[in-house]
Amino acid sequence: MFIVDSHCHLDGLDYEKNHRDLDDVIAKAVARDVKFMLAIATTLPGFHTLKSLVGERKNIALSCGVHPLNQEEAYDVEEFRQLSADPQVVALGETGLDYHYQPETKDQQQRSFREHIRTGIALNKPIIVHTRDAREDTLAILREEQVERCGGVLHCFTEDQPTAAKLLDMGFYISFSGIVTFRNAEQLREAARYVPLDRMLVETDSPYLAPVPFRGKENQPAYTRDVAEYLAVLKGVDLETLAATTTQKLLNAVSYPDEPAGRLISYYFSLCN
């Protein structure tokens, strides 16, 4: 079985208390059939740190982006474009809008979001979108910027079924995290039942949002299996089917046959499947 953690912040894990090093994180994940990870950057300096941490490991791909909550100061757009063209980068972001914590940076968030989409289109790489308390603006910008030309995923989905329907109409994938296992997340479970299996991804968003039964602890890629098991029950399929489908759909979403990163992912998938 081959499970993919489609969204994790490997540079945010506690390597002093919980893990010896990144190889320890990977070993724990592989022991639970989580065999590939998409490591997410949230700032441009953070991308450099993340790339150094990951090195040449064949079972981890990278994103490059500036999170909406890291918009206090404008970043170098040309540097972002150059870093996004790196062959190890298979997706851009995470990007998007977050009016819950920083409504005062709304204008800069929107400019950055549009830049990520435009760069994604130029490079033929999908975008990874975060949204909180900004549903209508998020959907509007995705439409206005013609996001279907690059595609993308709404990560850590916490919206409702009608929002899921609009994203699916744009060709988006929808990724579910450990939140779907929380007791008060029935609206989210309804959305998960609605989203077709072939448009669904699974993630941890580690080190945040550990699923039940690990809630309150540091999250890690190994716990992707717990999210996948829960979703399999919701969808009425066996775990192997959900794992195979969501893994293949990540490949469809982020890999392109003529790009090194796409070939890397496909090669590793062929070895492990």
PDB file of C-alpha atoms in Angstrom, residues 29-204:
ATOM      1  CA  ALA A  29       5.923   7.202   8.062  1.00  0.00           C
ATOM      2  CA  VAL A  30       7.048   4.345   5.812  1.00  0.00           C
ATOM      3  CA  ALA A  31       6.347   1.870   8.624  1.00  0.00           C
ATOM      4  CA  ARG A  32       2.694   2.922   8.260  1.00  0.00           C
ATOM      5  CA  ASP A  33       2.730   2.888   4.432  1.00  0.00           C
ATOM      6  CA  VAL A  34       3.123   6.658   4.077  1.00  0.00           C
ATOM      7  CA  LYS A  35       5.772   6.547   1.386  1.00  0.00           C
ATOM      8  CA  PHE A  36       5.772   9.997  -0.171  1.00  0.00           C
ATOM      9  CA  MET A  37       5.452  13.538   1.176  1.00  0.00           C
ATOM     10  CA  LEU A  38       4.934  16.972  -0.305  1.00  0.00           C
ATOM     11  CA  ALA A  39       6.864  19.384   1.919  1.00  0.00           C
ATOM     12  CA  ILE A  40       5.353  22.856   2.006  1.00  0.00           C
ATOM     13  CA  ALA A  41       7.187  26.174   2.220  1.00  0.00           C
ATOM     14  CA  THR A  42       5.526  29.264   3.712  1.00  0.00           C
ATOM     15  CA  THR A  43       8.217  31.924   3.170  1.00  0.00           C
ATOM     16  CA  LEU A  44      11.062  32.352   0.699  1.00  0.00           C
ATOM     17  CA  PRO A  45      13.792  32.062   3.385  1.00  0.00           C
ATOM     18  CA  GLY A  46      11.884  29.048   4.652  1.00  0.00           C
ATOM     19  CA  PHE A  47      12.044  27.468   1.216  1.00  0.00           C
ATOM     20  CA  HIS A  48      15.841  27.601   1.312  1.00  0.00           C
ATOM     21  CA  THR A  49      15.808  25.993   4.766  1.00  0.00           C
ATOM     22  CA  LEU A  50      13.367  23.313   3.645  1.00  0.00           C
ATOM     23  CA  LYS A  51      15.331  22.505   0.513  1.00  0.00           C
ATOM     24  CA  SER A  52      18.492  22.124   2.570  1.00  0.00           C
ATOM     25  CA  LEU A  53      16.690  19.859   5.051  1.00  0.00           C
ATOM     26  CA  VAL A  54      15.219  17.603   2.359  1.00  0.00           C
ATOM     27  CA  GLY A  55      18.316  17.438   0.190  1.00  0.00           C
ATOM     28  CA  GLU A  56      18.155  14.868  -2.607  1.00  0.00           C
ATOM     29  CA  ARG A  57      15.708  12.476  -0.961  1.00  0.00           C
ATOM     30  CA  LYS A  58      13.596  10.814  -3.615  1.00  0.00           C
ATOM     31  CA  ASN A  59      10.478  10.377  -1.480  1.00  0.00           C
ATOM     32  CA  ILE A  60       9.906  14.081  -0.760  1.00  0.00           C
ATOM     33  CA  ALA A  61       8.915  16.822  -3.210  1.00  0.00           C
ATOM     34  CA  LEU A  62       8.787  20.537  -2.464  1.00  0.00           C
ATOM     35  CA  SER A  63       6.454  23.480  -2.825  1.00  0.00           C
ATOM     36  CA  CYS A  64       7.525  27.109  -2.937  1.00  0.00           C
ATOM     37  CA  GLY A  65       5.329  29.925  -1.721  1.00  0.00           C
ATOM     38  CA  VAL A  66       4.491  32.654   0.754  1.00  0.00           C
ATOM     39  CA  HIS A  67       1.660  31.930   3.192  1.00  0.00           C
ATOM     40  CA  PRO A  68      -1.087  34.566   3.527  1.00  0.00           C
ATOM     41  CA  LEU A  69      -0.155  35.004   7.189  1.00  0.00           C
ATOM     42  CA  ASN A  70       3.409  35.934   6.195  1.00  0.00           C
ATOM     43  CA  GLN A  71       2.480  39.111   4.326  1.00  0.00           C
ATOM     44  CA  GLU A  72       3.494  41.780   6.845  1.00  0.00           C
ATOM     45  CA  GLU A  73       6.210  42.837   4.411  1.00  0.00           C
ATOM     46  CA  ALA A  74       6.251  42.504   0.646  1.00  0.00           C
ATOM     47  CA  TYR A  75       8.569  39.784  -0.650  1.00  0.00           C
ATOM     48  CA  ASP A  76      10.748  39.793  -3.750  1.00  0.00           C
ATOM     49  CA  VAL A  77       8.420  38.617  -6.527  1.00  0.00           C
ATOM     50  CA  GLU A  78      11.269  37.943  -8.944  1.00  0.00           C
ATOM     51  CA  GLU A  79      12.998  35.744  -6.359  1.00  0.00           C
ATOM     52  CA  PHE A  80       9.724  33.863  -5.863  1.00  0.00           C
ATOM     53  CA  ARG A  81       9.466  33.243  -9.603  1.00  0.00           C
ATOM     54  CA  GLN A  82      13.044  32.015  -9.835  1.00  0.00           C
ATOM     55  CA  LEU A  83      12.700  29.675  -6.858  1.00  0.00           C
ATOM     56  CA  SER A  84       9.387  28.340  -8.165  1.00  0.00           C
ATOM     57  CA  ALA A  85      11.130  27.216 -11.358  1.00  0.00           C
ATOM     58  CA  ASP A  86      13.400  24.884  -9.346  1.00  0.00           C
ATOM     59  CA  PRO A  87      13.008  21.303 -10.677  1.00  0.00           C
ATOM     60  CA  GLN A  88      12.340  20.004  -7.145  1.00  0.00           C
ATOM     61  CA  VAL A  89       9.332  22.316  -6.833  1.00  0.00           C
ATOM     62  CA  VAL A  90       6.167  20.572  -8.008  1.00  0.00           C
ATOM     63  CA  ALA A  91       3.591  23.072  -6.693  1.00  0.00           C
ATOM     64  CA  LEU A  92       3.339  26.705  -5.598  1.00  0.00           C
ATOM     65  CA  GLY A  93       2.194  27.767  -2.178  1.00  0.00           C
ATOM     66  CA  GLU A  94       0.851  27.583   0.174  1.00  0.00           C
ATOM     67  CA  THR A  95      -0.915  30.706  -0.902  1.00  0.00           C
ATOM     68  CA  GLY A  96      -4.436  32.042  -0.491  1.00  0.00           C
ATOM     69  CA  LEU A  97      -6.295  34.286   1.927  1.00  0.00           C
ATOM     70  CA  ASP A  98      -6.660  34.375   5.709  1.00  0.00           C
ATOM     71  CA  TYR A  99      -8.826  37.180   7.071  1.00  0.00           C
ATOM     72  CA  HIS A 100      -9.281  35.480  10.446  1.00  0.00           C
ATOM     73  CA  TYR A 101      -5.876  36.329  11.850  1.00  0.00           C
ATOM     74  CA  GLN A 102      -4.640  39.180   9.663  1.00  0.00           C
ATOM     75  CA  PRO A 103      -7.438  41.126   7.985  1.00  0.00           C
ATOM     76  CA  GLU A 104      -5.160  44.169   7.980  1.00  0.00           C
ATOM     77  CA  THR A 105      -2.957  42.560   5.284  1.00  0.00           C
ATOM     78  CA  LYS A 106      -5.925  41.758   3.039  1.00  0.00           C
ATOM     79  CA  ASP A 107      -4.693  43.781   0.049  1.00  0.00           C
ATOM     80  CA  GLN A 108      -1.199  42.287   0.121  1.00  0.00           C
ATOM     81  CA  GLN A 109      -2.639  38.796   0.574  1.00  0.00           C
ATOM     82  CA  GLN A 110      -4.748  39.250  -2.537  1.00  0.00           C
ATOM     83  CA  ARG A 111      -1.810  40.545  -4.592  1.00  0.00           C
ATOM     84  CA  SER A 112       0.326  37.626  -3.491  1.00  0.00           C
ATOM     85  CA  PHE A 113      -2.450  35.112  -4.206  1.00  0.00           C
ATOM     86  CA  ARG A 114      -2.820  36.424  -7.745  1.00  0.00           C
ATOM     87  CA  GLU A 115       0.940  36.299  -8.260  1.00  0.00           C
ATOM     88  CA  HIS A 116       1.065  32.648  -7.205  1.00  0.00           C
ATOM     89  CA  ILE A 117      -1.681  31.736  -9.666  1.00  0.00           C
ATOM     90  CA  ARG A 118      -0.062  33.661 -12.514  1.00  0.00           C
ATOM     91  CA  THR A 119       3.309  32.060 -11.808  1.00  0.00           C
ATOM     92  CA  GLY A 120       1.646  28.653 -11.620  1.00  0.00           C
ATOM     93  CA  ILE A 121       0.140  29.200 -15.054  1.00  0.00           C
ATOM     94  CA  ALA A 122       3.460  30.390 -16.475  1.00  0.00           C
ATOM     95  CA  LEU A 123       5.342  27.379 -15.087  1.00  0.00           C
ATOM     96  CA  ASN A 124       2.538  24.830 -15.550  1.00  0.00           C
ATOM     97  CA  LYS A 125       2.606  24.007 -11.847  1.00  0.00           C
ATOM     98  CA  PRO A 126      -0.473  23.726  -9.597  1.00  0.00           C
ATOM     99  CA  ILE A 127      -1.134  25.948  -6.593  1.00  0.00           C
ATOM    100  CA  ILE A 128      -1.812  24.969  -2.985  1.00  0.00           C
ATOM    101  CA  VAL A 129      -4.506  27.166  -1.464  1.00  0.00           C
ATOM    102  CA  HIS A 130      -5.242  28.112   2.144  1.00  0.00           C
ATOM    103  CA  THR A 131      -8.443  29.956   2.994  1.00  0.00           C
ATOM    104  CA  ARG A 132      -9.972  31.071   6.284  1.00  0.00           C
ATOM    105  CA  ASP A 133     -12.826  33.519   6.706  1.00  0.00           C
ATOM    106  CA  ALA A 134     -12.268  34.528   3.078  1.00  0.00           C
ATOM    107  CA  ARG A 135     -14.399  32.098   1.082  1.00  0.00           C
ATOM    108  CA  GLU A 136     -15.964  34.506  -1.400  1.00  0.00           C
ATOM    109  CA  ASP A 137     -12.777  36.408  -2.175  1.00  0.00           C
ATOM    110  CA  THR A 138     -10.871  33.130  -2.546  1.00  0.00           C
ATOM    111  CA  LEU A 139     -13.362  31.759  -5.046  1.00  0.00           C
ATOM    112  CA  ALA A 140     -13.559  35.074  -6.900  1.00  0.00           C
ATOM    113  CA  ILE A 141      -9.790  35.359  -7.350  1.00  0.00           C
ATOM    114  CA  LEU A 142      -9.517  31.743  -8.477  1.00  0.00           C
ATOM    115  CA  ARG A 143     -12.141  32.443 -11.147  1.00  0.00           C
ATOM    116  CA  GLU A 144     -10.737  35.815 -12.202  1.00  0.00           C
ATOM    117  CA  GLU A 145      -7.211  34.455 -12.585  1.00  0.00           C
ATOM    118  CA  GLN A 146      -8.417  31.392 -14.542  1.00  0.00           C
ATOM    119  CA  VAL A 147      -6.915  28.929 -12.108  1.00  0.00           C
ATOM    120  CA  GLU A 148      -8.075  26.002 -14.249  1.00  0.00           C
ATOM    121  CA  ARG A 149      -5.083  26.777 -16.480  1.00  0.00           C
ATOM    122  CA  CYS A 150      -2.703  25.502 -13.775  1.00  0.00           C
ATOM    123  CA  GLY A 151      -4.985  23.598 -11.404  1.00  0.00           C
ATOM    124  CA  GLY A 152      -4.539  23.210  -7.705  1.00  0.00           C
ATOM    125  CA  VAL A 153      -5.732  21.935  -4.364  1.00  0.00           C
ATOM    126  CA  LEU A 154      -7.641  23.507  -1.489  1.00  0.00           C
ATOM    127  CA  HIS A 155      -5.602  22.119   1.357  1.00  0.00           C
ATOM    128  CA  CYS A 156      -6.870  21.349   4.860  1.00  0.00           C
ATOM    129  CA  PHE A 157     -10.425  21.826   3.638  1.00  0.00           C
ATOM    130  CA  THR A 158     -12.769  23.154   6.343  1.00  0.00           C
ATOM    131  CA  GLU A 159     -15.523  24.670   4.215  1.00  0.00           C
ATOM    132  CA  ASP A 160     -18.990  23.326   3.372  1.00  0.00           C
ATOM    133  CA  GLN A 161     -20.382  21.173   0.584  1.00  0.00           C
ATOM    134  CA  PRO A 162     -21.483  24.087  -1.683  1.00  0.00           C
ATOM    135  CA  THR A 163     -17.940  25.488  -1.540  1.00  0.00           C
ATOM    136  CA  ALA A 164     -16.549  22.073  -2.400  1.00  0.00           C
ATOM    137  CA  ALA A 165     -18.874  21.934  -5.408  1.00  0.00           C
ATOM    138  CA  LYS A 166     -17.596  25.283  -6.702  1.00  0.00           C
ATOM    139  CA  LEU A 167     -13.985  24.197  -6.332  1.00  0.00           C
ATOM    140  CA  LEU A 168     -14.662  20.914  -8.091  1.00  0.00           C
ATOM    141  CA  ASP A 169     -16.242  22.853 -10.950  1.00  0.00           C
ATOM    142  CA  MET A 170     -12.927  24.685 -11.323  1.00  0.00           C
ATOM    143  CA  GLY A 171     -11.084  21.379 -11.582  1.00  0.00           C
ATOM    144  CA  PHE A 172      -9.634  21.591  -8.080  1.00  0.00           C
ATOM    145  CA  TYR A 173      -8.611  18.746  -5.826  1.00  0.00           C
ATOM    146  CA  ILE A 174      -9.726  18.904  -2.192  1.00  0.00           C
ATOM    147  CA  SER A 175      -7.452  17.737   0.598  1.00  0.00           C
ATOM    148  CA  PHE A 176      -8.634  16.581   4.015  1.00  0.00           C
ATOM    149  CA  SER A 177      -6.584  16.690   7.208  1.00  0.00           C
ATOM    150  CA  GLY A 178      -7.016  15.332  10.720  1.00  0.00           C
ATOM    151  CA  ILE A 179      -9.762  17.899  11.339  1.00  0.00           C
ATOM    152  CA  VAL A 180     -12.187  15.508   9.656  1.00  0.00           C
ATOM    153  CA  THR A 181     -11.759  13.175  12.657  1.00  0.00           C
ATOM    154  CA  PHE A 182     -12.677  15.842  15.236  1.00  0.00           C
ATOM    155  CA  ARG A 183     -15.951  15.396  17.093  1.00  0.00           C
ATOM    156  CA  ASN A 184     -17.413  18.776  16.073  1.00  0.00           C
ATOM    157  CA  ALA A 185     -16.584  18.432  12.347  1.00  0.00           C
ATOM    158  CA  GLU A 186     -19.845  17.003  11.002  1.00  0.00           C
ATOM    159  CA  GLN A 187     -20.199  19.683   8.307  1.00  0.00           C
ATOM    160  CA  LEU A 188     -16.731  18.745   7.103  1.00  0.00           C
ATOM    161  CA  ARG A 189     -17.613  15.058   7.094  1.00  0.00           C
ATOM    162  CA  GLU A 190     -20.640  15.843   4.942  1.00  0.00           C
ATOM    163  CA  ALA A 191     -18.331  17.568   2.470  1.00  0.00           C
ATOM    164  CA  ALA A 192     -15.952  14.598   2.512  1.00  0.00           C
ATOM    165  CA  ARG A 193     -18.813  12.238   1.702  1.00  0.00           C
ATOM    166  CA  TYR A 194     -19.712  14.507  -1.216  1.00  0.00           C
ATOM    167  CA  VAL A 195     -16.273  14.964  -2.785  1.00  0.00           C
ATOM    168  CA  PRO A 196     -15.569  12.218  -5.351  1.00  0.00           C
ATOM    169  CA  LEU A 197     -12.778   9.870  -4.343  1.00  0.00           C
ATOM    170  CA  ASP A 198     -10.839  10.700  -7.487  1.00  0.00           C
ATOM    171  CA  ARG A 199     -10.742  14.406  -6.547  1.00  0.00           C
ATOM    172  CA  MET A 200      -9.662  13.854  -2.944  1.00  0.00           C
ATOM    173  CA  LEU A 201      -6.220  14.099  -1.353  1.00  0.00           C
ATOM    174  CA  VAL A 202      -5.066  13.260   2.176  1.00  0.00           C
ATOM    175  CA  GLU A 203      -2.697  15.289   4.341  1.00  0.00           C
ATOM    176  CA  THR A 204      -1.473  15.906   7.862  1.00  0.00           C
TER     177      THR A 204
END
